[in-house]
Each structure stands twice: as C-alpha cells, then as structure tokens.
Short mmCIF file of C-alpha atoms in Angstrom, two decimals:
data_model
loop_
_atom_site.label_atom_id
_atom_site.label_comp_id
_atom_site.label_asym_id
_atom_site.label_seq_id
_atom_site.Cartn_x
_atom_site.Cartn_y
_atom_site.Cartn_z
CA MET Q 1 -11.18 -2.26 3.06
CA SER Q 2 -10.13 0.95 4.75
CA LEU Q 3 -10.70 4.59 3.90
CA VAL Q 4 -8.71 7.03 6.03
CA ILE Q 5 -9.47 10.74 5.85
CA ARG Q 6 -7.02 13.01 7.66
CA ASN Q 7 -7.57 16.74 7.95
CA LEU Q 8 -4.11 18.23 8.53
CA GLN Q 9 -5.18 21.82 7.93
CA LYS Q 10 -7.21 24.28 9.96
CA VAL Q 11 -7.70 27.04 7.39
CA ILE Q 12 -10.93 25.80 5.78
CA PRO Q 13 -13.75 23.87 7.53
CA LEU Q 14 -14.11 20.33 6.24
CA ARG Q 15 -17.27 18.23 6.27
CA ARG Q 16 -15.85 14.73 6.61
CA ILE Q 17 -19.07 12.71 6.55
CA PRO Q 18 -20.28 13.86 3.09
CA LEU Q 19 -16.71 13.59 1.76
CA ARG Q 20 -16.41 10.02 3.10
CA ARG Q 21 -19.78 9.04 1.61
CA ARG Q 22 -18.85 10.37 -1.84
CA ILE Q 23 -15.48 8.64 -1.83
CA GLU Q 24 -17.08 5.35 -0.77
CA ILE Q 25 -19.57 5.68 -3.64
CA LEU Q 26 -16.70 6.39 -6.04
CA GLN Q 27 -14.85 3.31 -4.75
CA LYS Q 28 -17.96 1.22 -5.36
CA ILE Q 29 -18.45 2.59 -8.88
CA LEU Q 30 -14.81 1.77 -9.65
CA ASP Q 31 -15.06 -1.64 -7.92
CA VAL Q 32 -12.05 -0.97 -5.70
CA GLN Q 33 -13.68 -1.25 -2.26
CA GLN Q 34 -11.27 -4.05 -1.33
CA PHE Q 35 -8.32 -1.60 -1.42
CA ASP Q 36 -7.17 0.84 1.25
CA LEU Q 37 -7.12 4.54 0.36
CA GLY Q 38 -5.84 7.58 2.20
CA ILE Q 39 -7.29 11.06 1.70
CA ILE Q 40 -5.18 13.78 3.31
CA CYS Q 41 -6.48 17.35 3.41
CA VAL Q 42 -3.77 20.01 3.58
CA ASN Q 43 -3.35 23.78 3.34
CA ASN Q 44 -1.66 25.73 0.53
CA ARG Q 45 1.76 25.70 2.16
CA ASN Q 46 1.85 21.90 2.52
CA ILE Q 47 0.39 21.10 -0.91
CA GLN Q 48 2.92 23.53 -2.43
CA LEU Q 49 5.79 21.77 -0.62
CA LEU Q 50 4.60 18.40 -1.96
CA ASN Q 51 4.06 19.81 -5.45
CA ASN Q 52 7.57 21.28 -5.46
CA THR Q 53 9.17 18.13 -4.06
CA TYR Q 54 7.51 15.63 -6.40
CA ARG Q 55 6.61 17.66 -9.50
CA GLN Q 56 9.13 20.53 -9.33
CA LYS Q 57 6.25 23.03 -9.43
CA ASN Q 58 6.56 25.57 -6.65
CA VAL Q 59 2.86 26.49 -6.53
CA PRO Q 60 -0.14 25.17 -4.61
CA THR Q 61 -2.53 22.86 -6.44
CA ASP Q 62 -5.87 21.12 -5.86
CA VAL Q 63 -4.97 17.41 -5.88
CA LEU Q 64 -1.82 15.32 -5.73
CA SER Q 65 -2.01 11.54 -5.97
CA PHE Q 66 0.54 8.99 -4.89
CA PRO Q 67 -0.34 5.49 -6.13
CA PHE Q 68 0.85 2.56 -4.01
CA HIS Q 69 1.40 0.28 -7.01
CA GLU Q 70 3.83 1.38 -9.69
CA ASN Q 71 4.02 0.37 -13.34
CA LEU Q 72 0.35 -0.48 -13.78
CA LYS Q 73 -1.05 -0.20 -17.27
CA ALA Q 74 -4.29 1.67 -17.86
CA GLY Q 75 -7.25 -0.58 -17.14
CA GLU Q 76 -5.23 -2.90 -14.89
CA LEU Q 77 -6.14 -3.48 -11.27
CA PRO Q 78 -3.29 -4.26 -8.89
CA GLN Q 79 -2.80 -7.97 -8.24
CA PRO Q 80 -1.74 -8.01 -4.58
CA ASN Q 81 0.05 -11.05 -3.21
CA PHE Q 82 -0.26 -10.01 0.44
CA ARG Q 83 -2.86 -8.19 2.56
CA ASP Q 84 -0.53 -5.19 2.93
CA GLU Q 85 -0.56 -4.72 -0.85
CA TYR Q 86 -4.32 -4.05 -0.99
CA ASN Q 87 -3.66 -0.34 -1.15
CA LEU Q 88 -4.42 2.25 -3.82
CA GLY Q 89 -2.25 4.95 -2.29
CA ASP Q 90 -2.86 8.44 -0.99
CA VAL Q 91 -4.64 11.48 -2.38
CA PHE Q 92 -3.67 14.88 -1.01
CA LEU Q 93 -6.42 17.47 -1.34
CA GLY Q 94 -5.35 21.11 -1.25
CA VAL Q 95 -8.60 22.20 0.36
CA GLU Q 96 -7.45 25.80 0.82
CA TYR Q 97 -6.59 25.99 -2.90
CA ILE Q 98 -9.89 24.31 -3.83
CA TYR Q 99 -11.75 26.80 -1.64
CA GLU Q 100 -9.95 29.77 -3.25
CA GLN Q 101 -10.73 28.46 -6.75
CA CYS Q 102 -14.39 28.07 -5.82
CA GLN Q 103 -14.47 31.66 -4.54
CA GLU Q 104 -12.91 32.92 -7.80
CA ASN Q 105 -15.36 30.92 -9.94
CA GLY Q 106 -18.47 31.56 -7.86
CA GLU Q 107 -18.86 27.86 -7.02
CA ASP Q 108 -19.93 26.27 -3.75
CA TYR Q 109 -16.89 24.78 -2.03
CA TYR Q 110 -18.80 22.01 -0.23
CA SER Q 111 -20.56 20.91 -3.41
CA ILE Q 112 -17.33 20.83 -5.40
CA LEU Q 113 -15.46 18.95 -2.69
CA THR Q 114 -18.13 16.30 -2.18
CA THR Q 115 -20.05 16.01 -5.46
CA GLY Q 116 -17.88 17.79 -8.00
CA ASP Q 117 -15.98 16.34 -10.93
CA CYS Q 118 -13.63 13.79 -9.40
CA SER Q 119 -11.69 13.26 -12.64
CA SER Q 120 -8.52 14.65 -11.09
CA TRP Q 121 -8.70 11.85 -8.52
CA THR Q 122 -8.06 9.17 -11.14
CA VAL Q 123 -4.33 8.73 -10.60
CA PRO Q 124 -4.65 6.44 -7.56
CA PHE Q 125 -7.44 4.68 -9.44
CA ALA Q 126 -5.21 4.22 -12.52
CA GLY Q 127 -5.68 0.48 -12.35
CA ILE Q 128 -9.46 0.54 -12.70
CA PRO Q 129 -11.06 -1.30 -15.59
CA ALA Q 130 -11.61 0.87 -18.66
CA GLN Q 131 -15.40 0.52 -18.55
CA HIS Q 132 -15.42 2.18 -15.14
CA ARG Q 133 -12.94 4.97 -15.88
CA SER Q 134 -15.52 6.86 -17.91
CA GLY Q 135 -17.68 6.92 -14.79
CA VAL Q 136 -15.16 8.81 -12.69
CA GLY Q 137 -16.82 12.10 -13.58
CA ALA Q 138 -20.11 10.43 -12.83
CA ASP Q 139 -22.99 11.51 -10.70
CA VAL Q 140 -21.22 10.40 -7.56
CA SER Q 141 -24.03 11.67 -5.37
CA GLU Q 142 -26.30 8.98 -6.80
CA GLY Q 143 -23.66 6.29 -7.27
CA LYS Q 144 -24.32 6.07 -11.02
CA THR Q 145 -21.96 6.29 -13.96
CA ASN Q 146 -22.50 8.26 -17.14
CA SER Q 147 -22.48 5.12 -19.28
#
C-alpha cells in the first residue's frame, strides 16, 4: 500500500530513492506490500529520547521498531478487519548513529543503509511467514532470498 519515508534530521545526508527501492524490495520478499509502513530517519538526540522512553536505555541506537499490531505470534501476518488496520508500524532509523558506526568500522554508510543486513528491521515484520523470515538478511539489492 503506502511506504512513507520521513527525514527528520539534517545531520547526515540521506539518499531517499535507493532507500525506498530497497525497502520496497524487502516488502516484496516478505510479501507484505499490502501493508503501510513508515520509515522515520532521526538524529542521535531523537533516537536516544525514543530509546530512553520506550526501552529505558539512555543511549542512541541504530533502529527502533514500533509494530502497529500487538500480540502477533512469530510467522503470523496481521489479519486486518478494516483498511486502517493494513499497517505494519513505524521504523525509526538513527541515521547519525548508523553513520558513526560505519565510520568506526570502515564501512560505506550509503551501502549499509540501502543494501546492508536488514535483520534489525524485522520487528515490524514480525508477522511474516517463517519461510520468508530467513530472507530478511537477503540480497535485497537483487530482490532474492538466501533460501
């Protein structure tokens, strides 16, 4: 359905088009294209505030996920009754933190953000069928799973 990418930070440049393409491929691999998803890019201060508020960890982090549907078992897709319930939730990306980690590890920020291991993005996709979950760390750039 809808993929919304919001860049609420100005610290690190963000390439939205490659990020959007990779997320759309991931949605297709996981067979969840019919669900809405929000990707919100924030700086260290904002991701730290969220991390402290929801996880009681007063440090910045790379990814925080807020699923729309609660109490789903692993391998279960949401069963929406209404159009408004076709929503996976929101993923907050701490792009400043991700950038800093890439600098420390000698990795390319843009490659990590758009083609890197997306396994930490699995929380909003918690309801995906088990056969697809192994493909989350897949070659997203090609739209293929590792299976």
